[in-house]
């Protein structure tokens, strides 16, 4: 089918052909999955394994006789991508326009061609559509330029199909991602036979089920017969065999060969234990070594890391009704076993594989020697008078020829553990101790493996291995306790103890430098030394990338000028761990990629250790630099928190800054269930207070620049006036680094479309607010409106509007993928959710005894909440507020109410202002001029009053976000599959444009020369994927506790989509639960809902005085707003938001541990609407509901009710269904009109629903296509 898609017979393809094409691909993938599970759980024969290997060979090589077209070729990120340009003719009546160079050109009388750049979103959608379609990239265009006789630039856009006929350009057939899915499953099928040891069912025994533990092949342990048995496998997977050389994808066959080598390794170990010594054993060892070596030569390890792992993540779809563990856990376990066994196998050799830096050094020396020899040969030929035939030598090393080094092998393990933290335990050695637990059982303990010890010694001799060694330690810290305990002897505790031991290398041979041993003190000194390398002038270097030397090959460790004093200091591992000779340079240093990776690895290590172990977090927080070891005057303040905040002010990359924010967040986070003494609690609170003070003083959020009351004295504010031109797009703020985190988001992160620094800052705010330590006096020494309100204003008034709002005169934020947008939205909503859940307004019953005259007095109102002697108790708060939130009460109210927070709540309802002196040094002078300034509200009050007001914007943004996310259909991560087709390179819109322009316009090459191999090495390396990506999310704390911890949150769109939905609904529920008390108390006190924000999120103009920005909120009933909220449906007709809520009632999440968490939140909102609004208002809202929405509402509710038969043991599901049935009974009133009765609508008994059912029956009788799911209502399910 695919072979006919590009030969000009497109007219013969019908819709039925497309449907059959998709169906065939789905069935092929299903067959591969069945084959995987069959060979995973049962014994196999050698012939069955060779058949699967031959099938992979045919699929990847391509076989025209089988209709497989060109196979699975490795795509090029410059050639095999859509054209970034669009060319069209300018009409004679068009005015001047901007060309691709951004300049306006006058229009001549003759028609002209214009080359426009595509939008990056359109380009990415076109790439995905082409790769997944039948025709592939045959319809993609390539734009070339030439100059005609008049000197006018002309453009030609030819399709790849036309270039295939004219110039022999290779056409990429369609269905490549689908083929990659199948090949991935088949590769894992072969790997599981060779590597994994499971409980295997013997298929030869028919009368009974016989289960054996071991390898699926059940190889005979006799060394004399094993060679003959494995001969068919050796003929296919042996590196010297003929079939091995016939493979087009050498990286795939290399991976299969390595898996086969691991099977041989087990046999060699078995024969060694049996004291067998023979020539056959020697041959087996040679074959083992060649199989492992060929995988590095063919870069198979890189293929497993960048392609295979991406496909595993993309093909793992967990069905909502699945009772089995999803495919992902099986697939990732196979790759984990391979990676762990491979690392163990290479330790059996004398030396580990070469490092990247050593390989590059060796190749550079070889190239230099060849150049010297060529020069000497030329001089000799000239001296002898002979003609010299000069052969051009390369000017630099071709890095594309580099094999997989030890860096790449360890990076595979790091990527696997980052993707699935549960896999980390397989890289430890689990040993039983002599101790017994309380129940008399054996206690298990994690012990370091051989590769961990070998890596430590190797990095002591070769410092370029330090980043991968530290990154490996960071993912090992994610391992769970082998005894099944939540805390105790887990990976974090074992890594902490490993790095606390300072005596391992001292007893090693002299070739190892004992001062190069990495321990906690060494890490602390290195971080302090690193941030000290920047000059004082670089303190405001926000958003500056870690710079690289011009012409450097920064992709490799230590490939730059290592004679530089700074780099030689790094390469020598600071020379002395006790005194690393911290040379604070007066010049800005040039940080190479090695140092950047080491910084990220250290941050990740600390983040993971403190995240998984409270004991380790407490001890790391107590680490300090002594006076002799610190270059700062105030050495006593040189703890790890201070060092991190100093680092944040340096010109580091956004990903490094974001990881620094995340590390601080994990350091200060206090889990609700942590058992702390009074002293420990005080220390933890002091650390949180210190973080607030450092955050305020560092001006990461530029409160000085944005505060309404802070005069700007002595600072030159750049003039920035919004353009009056309707066509000019502007940012919110000028490109001034003094705007801190705002500048980085607007001008640095937006270029890449990813926002790691902003996300990290939001995570830090979430951690700080979750600690219930929000100092109301924060910033009181310099700003009149003290408190933490500026940070929640930053989220509500800046971050969310920039993400969700779009105006014609503003530059939209660029997002590289849907994942990046959902992740940033989720982080912003997480801050709001954390604050609102901990905000408990007073109830009206607490002030009934107060005299009304006190409300108008100037005294501070003391509105107390019932509390115990020791601590405030929120147990009764749930019962006081909402009886319609029984499903979720415990998740929308705090477990404790702290006294300090309740005092701040009291201040929110105090209507008077306070006095502030303009001269802080003259506060005692009563004659000094004083200004009346409104008190800043608490963060919780600011959020709630915005949500409950008719002129607030937060409610509209949440509801519009819910509709947008609810309308998106469920799909797999196509982007991961697309990227996996390009190997170690990544397709990028901007890089593809740059590469094509360079080859066609600069090199003047033909279209057939479009390839990343024809680019300069520096430009080509921009396409390369990062070696170390250690990014895991905190899945141990609420609300991320709801996320399935076995899946890496960063790479799953569905996780972040569901997380956004959950947070948005929970914020609405929290606001609804607090509405009655908040409004009643405010009206009883005759309080005006007027808020003067601390910050104004627009720029100041020199010489222009703007009036005070005041928010006058008009409180309205939340139930009324929810019932009246309209949205534009796909049919371009307005419909109620109520239909969206019922959509979420039937929504079963694929990513959350509790799949009905979203449904419970949506049901609680509907319960709130039914109890808070009159039946008349509810009936009026139902009358506006579109007929199609009525049908969908009944279908969604029936889908939820139908799950109870499959999930009888799920208490949450039973409670949810019980609430839904109560809702139906509550609205079931026979005297009501059928169209205005919610119960009749959801049961499918309303007139409009009945008419649609009649139409459905008539259409089905007539033979028309109908969707039965949309017409199955709740009554059908209840009757069933």
mmCIF file of C-alpha atoms in Angstrom, residues 66 225 303 407 418 566 668 900 958 1227 1229:
data_model
loop_
_atom_site.group_PDB
_atom_site.id
_atom_site.type_symbol
_atom_site.label_atom_id
_atom_site.label_comp_id
_atom_site.label_asym_id
_atom_site.label_seq_id
_atom_site.Cartn_x
_atom_site.Cartn_y
_atom_site.Cartn_z
ATOM 1 C CA UNK A 66 6.073 -7.975 1.063
ATOM 2 C CA UNK A 225 26.434 -28.730 23.462
ATOM 3 C CA UNK A 303 19.744 4.112 19.768
ATOM 4 C CA UNK A 407 29.427 8.047 29.072
ATOM 5 C CA UNK A 418 14.602 8.960 35.170
ATOM 6 C CA UNK A 566 39.582 27.666 35.174
ATOM 7 C CA UNK A 668 12.391 23.325 52.383
ATOM 8 C CA UNK A 900 -0.213 32.744 62.527
ATOM 9 C CA UNK A 958 -10.241 28.353 34.855
ATOM 10 C CA UNK A 1227 -34.050 15.993 40.768
ATOM 11 C CA UNK A 1229 -39.864 15.212 40.228
#
